[in-house]
Backbone as ProteinMPNN parsed JSONL, in Angstrom:
{"seq_chain_A": "MSGSPGRRPVVGLSTYGEHAAYWIMEHEVALLPRAYVDMVTDAGGTPVLLPPTAAAADAVEVCDAVVLVGGPDLDPAHYGATPGPHADPPRPERDASDLAAIRRALERRIPVLGVCRGHQLLNVALGGTLIQHLPDVVGHERHSIRPATTARSR", "coords_chain_A": {"N_chain_A": [[-86.615, 7.54, 6.546], [-88.181, 5.762, 9.174], [-87.709, 5.442, 12.774], [-84.97, 5.169, 15.16], [-82.463, 7.746, 15.372], [-79.592, 7.264, 13.373], [-80.037, 4.56, 13.173], [-79.983, 1.792, 11.033], [-82.024, 1.491, 8.142], [-84.662, -0.891, 8.114], [-85.212, -3.377, 5.837], [-87.556, -5.273, 4.296], [-87.468, -8.356, 2.624], [-89.033, -10.25, 0.215], [-89.549, -13.82, 0.112], [-88.95, -17.122, -1.289], [-90.841, -20.097, -1.124], [-89.589, -23.206, -1.241], [-88.64, -26.53, -2.249], [-85.682, -27.968, -1.188], [-82.413, -29.401, -1.489], [-79.516, -29.776, 0.302], [-76.191, -29.923, 1.613], [-76.47, -32.437, 3.915], [-79.129, -32.504, 4.046], [-82.637, -32.381, 3.188], [-85.423, -30.603, 2.526], [-88.342, -28.444, 2.957], [-87.804, -25.014, 2.332], [-87.345, -21.504, 3.076], [-86.27, -19.129, 0.923], [-84.047, -16.928, -0.946], [-82.186, -15.332, -3.586], [-78.858, -14.622, -2.582], [-77.774, -12.22, -3.411], [-79.715, -10.189, -3.15], [-79.831, -9.741, -0.369], [-77.197, -8.888, 0.047], [-77.134, -6.533, -1.529], [-78.979, -4.833, -0.214], [-77.7, -4.602, 2.262], [-75.238, -3.45, 1.433], [-76.218, -1.018, 0.596], [-76.752, 0.212, 2.93], [-78.815, -0.696, 4.494], [-80.696, -2.869, 6.737], [-81.302, -6.054, 6.062], [-84.25, -8.058, 6.239], [-85.857, -11.181, 6.15], [-88.906, -11.824, 4.649], [-91.42, -14.088, 5.393], [-92.665, -16.719, 3.234], [-95.432, -16.912, 3.805], [-98.633, -16.441, 5.463], [-97.839, -14.795, 7.515], [-96.227, -12.819, 6.495], [-97.321, -10.246, 6.057], [-97.621, -9.294, 8.678], [-94.94, -9.195, 9.429], [-94.078, -7.066, 7.922], [-94.684, -4.907, 9.46], [-92.479, -4.171, 11.018], [-90.762, -3.109, 9.236], [-89.014, -0.631, 7.286], [-89.072, -0.357, 4.614], [-89.921, -2.293, 1.69], [-88.901, -4.933, -0.427], [-89.928, -6.634, -3.182], [-89.132, -9.558, -4.579], [-88.016, -11.187, -7.648], [-89.403, -14.0, -9.504], [-91.547, -16.88, -10.069], [-94.447, -16.805, -12.279], [-97.281, -14.818, -11.38], [-100.381, -16.071, -10.296], [-102.803, -15.992, -12.764], [-105.483, -15.767, -12.003], [-105.583, -13.847, -10.044], [-105.794, -11.459, -11.367], [-108.068, -11.704, -12.8], [-107.91, -13.426, -15.022], [-107.544, -16.348, -17.137], [-105.2, -18.985, -16.855], [-102.713, -19.046, -19.363], [-101.072, -21.039, -21.965], [-98.348, -20.758, -21.406], [-98.055, -20.15, -18.769], [-96.646, -20.28, -15.488], [-96.778, -22.944, -13.038], [-99.251, -22.476, -10.493], [-98.52, -20.715, -7.447], [-99.914, -20.586, -4.751], [-99.541, -19.952, -1.96], [-97.266, -18.293, -1.923], [-98.102, -16.219, -3.665], [-100.249, -15.179, -2.144], [-98.906, -14.363, 0.205], [-97.064, -12.459, -0.764], [-98.808, -10.549, -1.932], [-100.246, -9.774, 0.344], [-98.174, -8.64, 1.849], [-97.473, -6.466, 0.21], [-99.858, -4.959, 0.281], [-99.976, -4.313, 3.039], [-97.623, -2.802, 3.274], [-98.257, -0.659, 1.569], [-100.481, 0.386, 2.925], [-99.167, 1.303, 5.192], [-97.669, 3.208, 4.06], [-94.973, 2.999, 3.294], [-91.874, 2.751, 1.446], [-91.918, 0.7, -1.504], [-90.33, -1.606, -3.503], [-90.453, -3.25, -6.507], [-89.183, -6.072, -8.116], [-89.06, -7.436, -11.196], [-91.151, -10.032, -11.053], [-92.084, -8.811, -8.776], [-92.766, -6.125, -9.53], [-94.864, -6.724, -11.165], [-96.63, -7.825, -9.321], [-97.139, -5.529, -7.771], [-98.545, -3.967, -9.651], [-100.852, -5.578, -10.045], [-101.856, -5.681, -7.409], [-102.697, -3.107, -7.167], [-104.864, -3.061, -8.785], [-104.422, -3.529, -11.489], [-103.855, -5.331, -14.627], [-102.198, -8.048, -16.378], [-100.178, -8.907, -19.229], [-99.857, -12.107, -20.224], [-97.969, -13.477, -21.829], [-95.558, -11.981, -23.335], [-94.155, -12.321, -25.869], [-96.237, -13.025, -27.599], [-97.399, -10.61, -28.114], [-95.355, -8.805, -28.926], [-94.196, -10.181, -30.981], [-91.821, -11.665, -31.112], [-89.229, -13.679, -29.484], [-86.89, -12.73, -28.368], [-86.253, -11.702, -25.874], [-86.691, -13.701, -24.101], [-84.945, -15.679, -23.408], [-83.698, -18.589, -21.815], [-81.592, -19.849, -19.238], [-82.841, -17.31, -17.216], [-81.679, -14.995, -18.568], [-81.113, -12.177, -20.696], [-81.698, -11.136, -24.036], [-79.986, -9.192, -26.558], [-81.476, -6.219, -27.82], [-82.563, -5.593, -31.129]], "CA_chain_A": [[-87.002, 6.315, 7.175], [-88.561, 5.914, 10.574], [-86.845, 4.763, 13.726], [-84.008, 5.938, 15.92], [-81.381, 8.349, 14.578], [-78.443, 6.395, 13.21], [-80.438, 3.166, 12.938], [-80.063, 1.418, 9.626], [-83.398, 1.127, 7.786], [-84.976, -2.315, 7.996], [-85.801, -3.623, 4.516], [-88.111, -6.617, 4.155], [-87.269, -9.007, 1.33], [-89.904, -11.415, 0.053], [-88.79, -15.053, -0.088], [-89.564, -18.237, -1.992], [-90.982, -21.379, -0.445], [-89.133, -24.198, -2.212], [-88.042, -27.771, -1.764], [-84.25, -27.873, -1.474], [-81.494, -30.397, -0.951], [-78.186, -29.21, 0.495], [-75.394, -30.622, 2.597], [-77.061, -33.773, 4.057], [-80.548, -32.29, 4.325], [-83.585, -32.137, 2.11], [-86.707, -30.209, 3.095], [-88.899, -27.179, 2.499], [-87.03, -23.877, 2.826], [-87.654, -20.14, 2.63], [-84.993, -18.684, 0.376], [-83.962, -15.968, -2.026], [-80.785, -15.172, -3.953], [-78.046, -13.871, -1.628], [-77.495, -10.883, -3.952], [-80.663, -9.219, -2.586], [-79.364, -9.441, 0.989], [-75.967, -8.115, -0.078], [-77.428, -5.193, -2.055], [-79.594, -4.04, 0.854], [-76.636, -4.333, 3.228], [-74.307, -2.509, 0.816], [-76.885, 0.288, 0.495], [-76.899, 0.772, 4.271], [-80.003, -1.21, 5.167], [-80.668, -4.141, 7.449], [-82.288, -6.918, 5.405], [-84.977, -9.096, 6.976], [-86.564, -12.025, 5.197], [-90.344, -11.963, 4.864], [-91.745, -15.488, 5.126], [-93.645, -16.945, 2.169], [-96.628, -17.38, 4.517], [-99.544, -15.369, 5.86], [-97.157, -13.921, 8.469], [-95.46, -11.785, 5.798], [-97.914, -8.921, 6.292], [-97.276, -8.884, 10.039], [-93.516, -8.886, 9.455], [-93.905, -5.744, 7.311], [-94.86, -3.892, 10.517], [-91.18, -3.735, 11.552], [-89.94, -2.693, 8.101], [-89.032, 0.747, 6.793], [-89.277, -0.498, 3.177], [-90.103, -3.688, 1.273], [-88.493, -5.298, -1.782], [-90.577, -7.86, -3.665], [-88.152, -10.101, -5.504], [-88.508, -11.898, -8.811], [-89.803, -15.386, -9.318], [-92.5, -17.424, -11.03], [-95.633, -16.021, -12.618], [-98.421, -14.643, -10.49], [-101.557, -16.788, -10.804], [-103.67, -15.066, -13.497], [-106.764, -15.596, -11.314], [-105.506, -12.616, -9.241], [-106.189, -10.308, -12.181], [-109.273, -12.042, -13.547], [-107.616, -14.11, -16.281], [-107.332, -17.79, -17.128], [-103.804, -19.254, -17.216], [-102.405, -19.416, -20.735], [-100.211, -22.218, -22.093], [-96.985, -20.489, -20.943], [-98.081, -19.761, -17.353], [-96.013, -21.161, -14.506], [-97.741, -23.536, -12.099], [-99.584, -21.505, -9.44], [-97.878, -20.754, -6.128], [-100.914, -19.855, -3.978], [-99.049, -19.409, -0.695], [-96.382, -17.158, -2.201], [-98.931, -15.123, -4.181], [-101.0, -14.583, -1.033], [-98.008, -13.67, 1.133], [-96.536, -11.265, -1.423], [-99.877, -9.553, -2.059], [-100.53, -9.256, 1.687], [-97.056, -7.77, 2.227], [-97.62, -5.217, -0.554], [-100.992, -4.19, 0.807], [-99.599, -3.765, 4.338], [-96.637, -1.741, 3.033], [-98.962, 0.499, 1.014], [-101.263, 0.961, 4.029], [-98.231, 1.989, 6.082], [-97.05, 4.256, 3.252], [-93.525, 2.836, 3.249], [-91.442, 2.463, 0.075], [-91.988, -0.667, -2.021], [-89.635, -1.808, -4.76], [-90.768, -4.527, -7.123], [-88.222, -6.556, -9.104], [-89.652, -8.4, -12.12], [-92.429, -10.488, -10.496], [-92.487, -7.817, -7.783], [-93.512, -5.004, -10.105], [-96.13, -7.274, -11.644], [-97.467, -7.904, -8.124], [-97.584, -4.161, -7.445], [-99.562, -3.603, -10.621], [-102.077, -6.33, -9.763], [-102.359, -5.256, -6.1], [-103.328, -1.802, -7.359], [-106.023, -3.207, -9.672], [-104.034, -3.698, -12.88], [-103.809, -6.663, -15.228], [-100.924, -8.366, -17.014], [-100.121, -9.705, -20.446], [-99.189, -13.306, -19.736], [-96.852, -13.931, -22.665], [-95.227, -10.835, -24.185], [-93.848, -12.635, -27.263], [-97.474, -13.025, -28.394], [-97.725, -9.222, -28.448], [-94.249, -8.152, -29.634], [-93.898, -10.958, -32.176], [-90.534, -12.362, -31.06], [-88.865, -14.186, -28.158], [-85.494, -12.361, -28.101], [-86.061, -11.382, -24.462], [-87.198, -14.833, -23.318], [-83.94, -16.728, -23.37], [-83.566, -19.227, -20.51], [-82.164, -19.491, -17.945], [-82.776, -15.969, -16.636], [-80.799, -14.051, -19.241], [-81.849, -11.391, -21.682], [-81.018, -10.993, -25.339], [-79.848, -7.806, -27.005], [-82.493, -5.745, -28.759], [-81.994, -5.285, -32.449]], "C_chain_A": [[-87.302, 6.568, 8.647], [-87.539, 5.244, 11.474], [-85.888, 5.712, 14.4], [-82.958, 6.545, 15.004], [-80.179, 7.405, 14.523], [-78.778, 4.932, 12.985], [-80.517, 2.917, 11.443], [-81.514, 1.058, 9.29], [-83.553, -0.381, 7.613], [-85.742, -2.512, 6.688], [-86.249, -5.067, 4.433], [-87.926, -7.129, 2.743], [-88.194, -10.215, 1.241], [-89.048, -12.643, -0.255], [-89.619, -16.089, -0.842], [-89.769, -19.383, -1.011], [-90.659, -22.459, -1.461], [-88.685, -25.465, -1.508], [-86.576, -27.716, -2.154], [-83.49, -29.015, -0.826], [-80.127, -29.739, -0.864], [-77.516, -29.928, 1.653], [-75.951, -32.031, 2.734], [-78.561, -33.696, 4.293], [-81.353, -32.104, 3.049], [-84.921, -31.823, 2.755], [-87.197, -28.896, 2.488], [-88.121, -26.034, 3.14], [-87.654, -22.568, 2.364], [-86.329, -19.572, 2.157], [-85.168, -17.544, -0.613], [-82.497, -15.844, -2.392], [-80.055, -14.236, -2.974], [-77.788, -12.439, -2.112], [-78.449, -9.829, -3.386], [-80.221, -8.786, -1.187], [-78.133, -8.538, 0.919], [-76.234, -6.696, -0.574], [-78.054, -4.303, -0.987], [-78.536, -3.657, 1.889], [-75.667, -3.285, 2.686], [-74.895, -1.098, 0.702], [-77.147, 0.906, 1.867], [-78.108, 0.293, 5.03], [-79.72, -2.486, 5.939], [-81.722, -5.035, 6.801], [-82.937, -7.878, 6.395], [-85.78, -9.876, 5.946], [-88.028, -12.13, 5.594], [-90.734, -13.395, 4.516], [-92.757, -15.625, 3.989], [-94.921, -17.552, 2.747], [-97.498, -16.183, 4.849], [-98.893, -14.387, 6.828], [-96.375, -12.792, 7.799], [-96.016, -10.39, 6.082], [-97.592, -8.418, 7.69], [-95.808, -8.494, 10.143], [-93.232, -7.509, 8.854], [-94.022, -4.629, 8.36], [-93.534, -3.371, 11.069], [-90.271, -3.185, 10.455], [-90.1, -1.207, 7.795], [-89.259, 0.777, 5.289], [-89.402, -1.989, 2.875], [-89.612, -3.829, -0.166], [-89.158, -6.628, -2.112], [-89.727, -8.395, -4.802], [-88.825, -10.837, -6.661], [-88.902, -13.326, -8.496], [-90.829, -15.8, -10.349], [-93.713, -16.51, -11.229], [-96.636, -15.955, -11.48], [-99.601, -15.386, -11.112], [-102.485, -15.779, -11.482], [-105.044, -14.861, -12.849], [-106.764, -14.3, -10.489], [-105.847, -11.371, -10.046], [-107.294, -10.676, -13.173], [-109.039, -12.733, -14.871], [-107.488, -15.617, -16.051], [-105.884, -18.05, -17.514], [-103.663, -19.674, -18.672], [-101.437, -20.589, -20.769], [-98.785, -22.008, -21.562], [-96.926, -20.148, -19.455], [-97.361, -20.799, -16.486], [-97.088, -21.806, -13.637], [-98.024, -22.549, -10.962], [-98.826, -21.781, -8.139], [-98.788, -19.997, -5.17], [-100.378, -19.229, -2.693], [-98.147, -18.196, -0.939], [-97.174, -15.976, -2.747], [-99.636, -14.407, -3.034], [-100.079, -13.801, -0.106], [-97.454, -12.404, 0.509], [-97.602, -10.174, -1.545], [-100.234, -8.954, -0.701], [-99.426, -8.309, 2.146], [-97.147, -6.428, 1.501], [-98.723, -4.361, 0.055], [-100.661, -3.57, 2.158], [-98.59, -2.622, 4.168], [-97.312, -0.485, 2.487], [-99.827, 1.174, 2.08], [-100.371, 1.785, 4.947], [-97.508, 3.135, 5.373], [-95.52, 4.216, 3.326], [-93.122, 2.488, 1.819], [-91.525, 0.978, -0.258], [-91.264, -0.681, -3.362], [-89.993, -3.187, -5.274], [-89.738, -4.874, -8.18], [-88.906, -7.651, -9.909], [-91.034, -8.854, -11.621], [-92.974, -9.442, -9.527], [-93.222, -6.633, -8.378], [-94.809, -5.471, -10.747], [-97.12, -7.384, -10.481], [-98.006, -6.528, -7.73], [-98.715, -3.726, -8.371], [-100.891, -4.283, -10.306], [-102.684, -5.908, -8.423], [-103.086, -3.921, -6.192], [-104.453, -1.839, -8.393], [-105.701, -3.407, -11.139], [-104.123, -5.138, -13.347], [-102.442, -6.855, -15.868], [-101.154, -9.042, -18.352], [-99.296, -10.925, -20.068], [-97.965, -13.707, -20.545], [-96.523, -12.836, -23.677], [-94.841, -11.193, -25.615], [-95.088, -12.694, -28.158], [-97.827, -11.62, -28.861], [-96.625, -8.581, -29.29], [-93.792, -8.926, -30.861], [-92.53, -11.62, -32.212], [-90.254, -12.817, -29.634], [-87.423, -13.833, -27.799], [-85.231, -12.057, -26.63], [-86.535, -12.508, -23.547], [-86.214, -15.977, -23.253], [-83.841, -17.282, -21.96], [-82.144, -19.736, -20.378], [-81.858, -18.044, -17.577], [-81.705, -15.068, -17.254], [-81.654, -13.24, -20.196], [-81.02, -11.287, -22.947], [-80.897, -9.51, -25.653], [-80.989, -7.456, -27.934], [-81.821, -5.446, -30.076], [-82.485, -3.959, -32.934]], "O_chain_A": [[-86.743, 7.471, 9.27], [-86.623, 4.568, 11.005], [-85.985, 6.928, 14.23], [-82.596, 5.954, 13.987], [-79.804, 6.816, 15.537], [-77.898, 4.141, 12.643], [-81.05, 3.73, 10.688], [-82.171, 0.383, 10.082], [-82.691, -1.052, 7.044], [-86.783, -1.893, 6.463], [-85.428, -5.983, 4.49], [-88.196, -6.417, 1.776], [-88.146, -11.101, 2.094], [-87.958, -12.523, -0.814], [-90.83, -15.94, -1.006], [-88.923, -19.603, -0.144], [-91.381, -22.613, -2.447], [-88.388, -25.458, -0.313], [-86.249, -27.45, -3.31], [-83.865, -29.523, 0.231], [-79.634, -29.2, -1.856], [-78.173, -30.465, 2.545], [-75.919, -32.78, 1.757], [-79.193, -34.677, 4.686], [-80.834, -31.729, 1.998], [-85.494, -32.663, 3.448], [-86.546, -28.317, 1.618], [-87.815, -26.069, 4.332], [-88.397, -22.532, 1.383], [-85.364, -19.539, 2.92], [-86.276, -17.237, -1.054], [-81.635, -16.213, -1.594], [-80.581, -13.19, -2.592], [-77.602, -11.539, -1.292], [-78.039, -8.69, -3.163], [-80.239, -7.598, -0.866], [-78.039, -7.547, 1.643], [-75.618, -5.75, -0.083], [-77.691, -3.132, -0.873], [-78.488, -2.511, 2.338], [-75.313, -2.341, 3.393], [-74.162, -0.109, 0.71], [-77.701, 2.001, 1.957], [-78.41, 0.815, 6.104], [-78.657, -3.095, 5.813], [-82.918, -4.798, 6.974], [-82.274, -8.437, 7.27], [-86.315, -9.307, 4.994], [-88.353, -12.479, 6.729], [-90.4, -13.868, 3.429], [-93.606, -14.754, 3.8], [-95.426, -18.562, 2.256], [-97.141, -15.044, 4.551], [-99.353, -13.252, 6.948], [-95.903, -11.889, 8.489], [-95.251, -9.456, 6.321], [-97.317, -7.232, 7.87], [-95.467, -7.56, 10.869], [-92.258, -6.856, 9.23], [-93.509, -3.529, 8.155], [-93.474, -2.237, 11.543], [-89.124, -2.831, 10.726], [-91.157, -0.614, 8.011], [-89.603, 1.823, 4.739], [-89.039, -2.836, 3.691], [-89.865, -2.971, -1.011], [-88.972, -7.62, -1.407], [-89.613, -7.77, -5.857], [-90.032, -11.076, -6.651], [-88.754, -13.796, -7.369], [-90.972, -15.152, -11.386], [-93.959, -15.583, -10.456], [-96.811, -16.909, -10.722], [-99.796, -15.333, -12.326], [-102.91, -14.813, -10.849], [-105.704, -13.861, -13.133], [-107.823, -13.716, -10.258], [-106.16, -10.331, -9.467], [-107.44, -10.059, -14.228], [-109.88, -12.644, -15.765], [-107.344, -16.083, -14.921], [-105.375, -17.394, -18.423], [-104.391, -20.541, -19.156], [-101.023, -21.083, -19.72], [-98.084, -22.984, -21.296], [-95.843, -19.881, -18.932], [-97.45, -22.006, -16.713], [-98.189, -21.271, -13.514], [-97.111, -21.853, -10.517], [-98.54, -22.927, -7.792], [-98.471, -18.865, -4.803], [-100.725, -18.093, -2.37], [-98.255, -17.189, -0.239], [-96.942, -14.84, -2.334], [-99.623, -13.178, -2.96], [-100.423, -12.701, 0.327], [-97.376, -11.373, 1.177], [-97.322, -9.004, -1.288], [-100.497, -7.756, -0.604], [-99.709, -7.284, 2.765], [-96.924, -5.377, 2.102], [-98.528, -3.172, 0.31], [-101.022, -2.42, 2.41], [-98.692, -1.596, 4.841], [-96.978, 0.628, 2.895], [-99.898, 2.401, 2.132], [-100.776, 2.845, 5.424], [-96.819, 3.932, 6.009], [-94.861, 5.252, 3.408], [-93.944, 1.98, 1.056], [-91.245, 0.117, 0.576], [-91.55, 0.129, -4.244], [-89.854, -4.18, -4.559], [-89.448, -4.055, -9.052], [-89.288, -8.682, -9.356], [-92.001, -8.105, -11.764], [-94.183, -9.216, -9.465], [-94.205, -6.17, -7.801], [-95.756, -4.694, -10.861], [-98.301, -7.075, -10.634], [-99.183, -6.384, -7.399], [-99.722, -3.181, -7.918], [-101.937, -3.633, -10.302], [-103.904, -5.79, -8.313], [-103.98, -3.635, -5.396], [-104.941, -0.796, -8.828], [-106.613, -3.452, -11.964], [-104.425, -6.044, -12.571], [-101.626, -5.934, -15.897], [-102.189, -9.668, -18.58], [-98.152, -10.787, -19.637], [-97.007, -14.233, -19.979], [-97.13, -12.767, -24.746], [-95.171, -10.431, -26.523], [-94.991, -12.437, -29.357], [-98.482, -11.455, -29.891], [-96.92, -7.887, -30.264], [-93.072, -8.382, -31.698], [-92.117, -12.096, -33.27], [-90.935, -12.409, -28.693], [-86.791, -14.545, -27.018], [-84.087, -12.148, -26.184], [-86.755, -12.293, -22.356], [-86.608, -17.128, -23.062], [-83.896, -16.518, -20.996], [-81.536, -20.039, -21.405], [-80.703, -17.622, -17.634], [-80.917, -14.452, -16.536], [-82.8, -13.598, -20.467], [-79.791, -11.346, -22.913], [-81.612, -8.681, -25.09], [-81.425, -8.28, -28.737], [-80.645, -5.087, -30.122], [-82.117, -3.526, -34.026]]}, "name": "protein", "num_of_chains": 1, "seq": "MSGSPGRRPVVGLSTYGEHAAYWIMEHEVALLPRAYVDMVTDAGGTPVLLPPTAAAADAVEVCDAVVLVGGPDLDPAHYGATPGPHADPPRPERDASDLAAIRRALERRIPVLGVCRGHQLLNVALGGTLIQHLPDVVGHERHSIRPATTARSR"}
């Protein structure tokens, strides 16, 4: 990693733009599960949150690595497809910010880790496509249990 000797590597974490209600407030927030922050810290890094806005690419300039976290489907328009019946509603701002962050990280040749949605983003940013609904291909939904759990393979 670049930087001063002994400096902890700065790891950018992509975030979600969501509407949230907490304590006595309700408004738009940039968030991600705390586990990502804790894992980067536990691994010796300094986590920084990348905004779900156009500024994400600029924020990558201070990072030694980037982690693109999970989340809703990438808009199929980014890989030349039409949304199928199972596609999540598009998140244009998040798609744009995540793709811009990936491209900046790749230009800078710093490590990029994609988690779930993140590795799909990496694939698309590098010119790949996606299968929108895997159960249509594998013939079962054992790995599509909600909320956010996986089933055992048989």
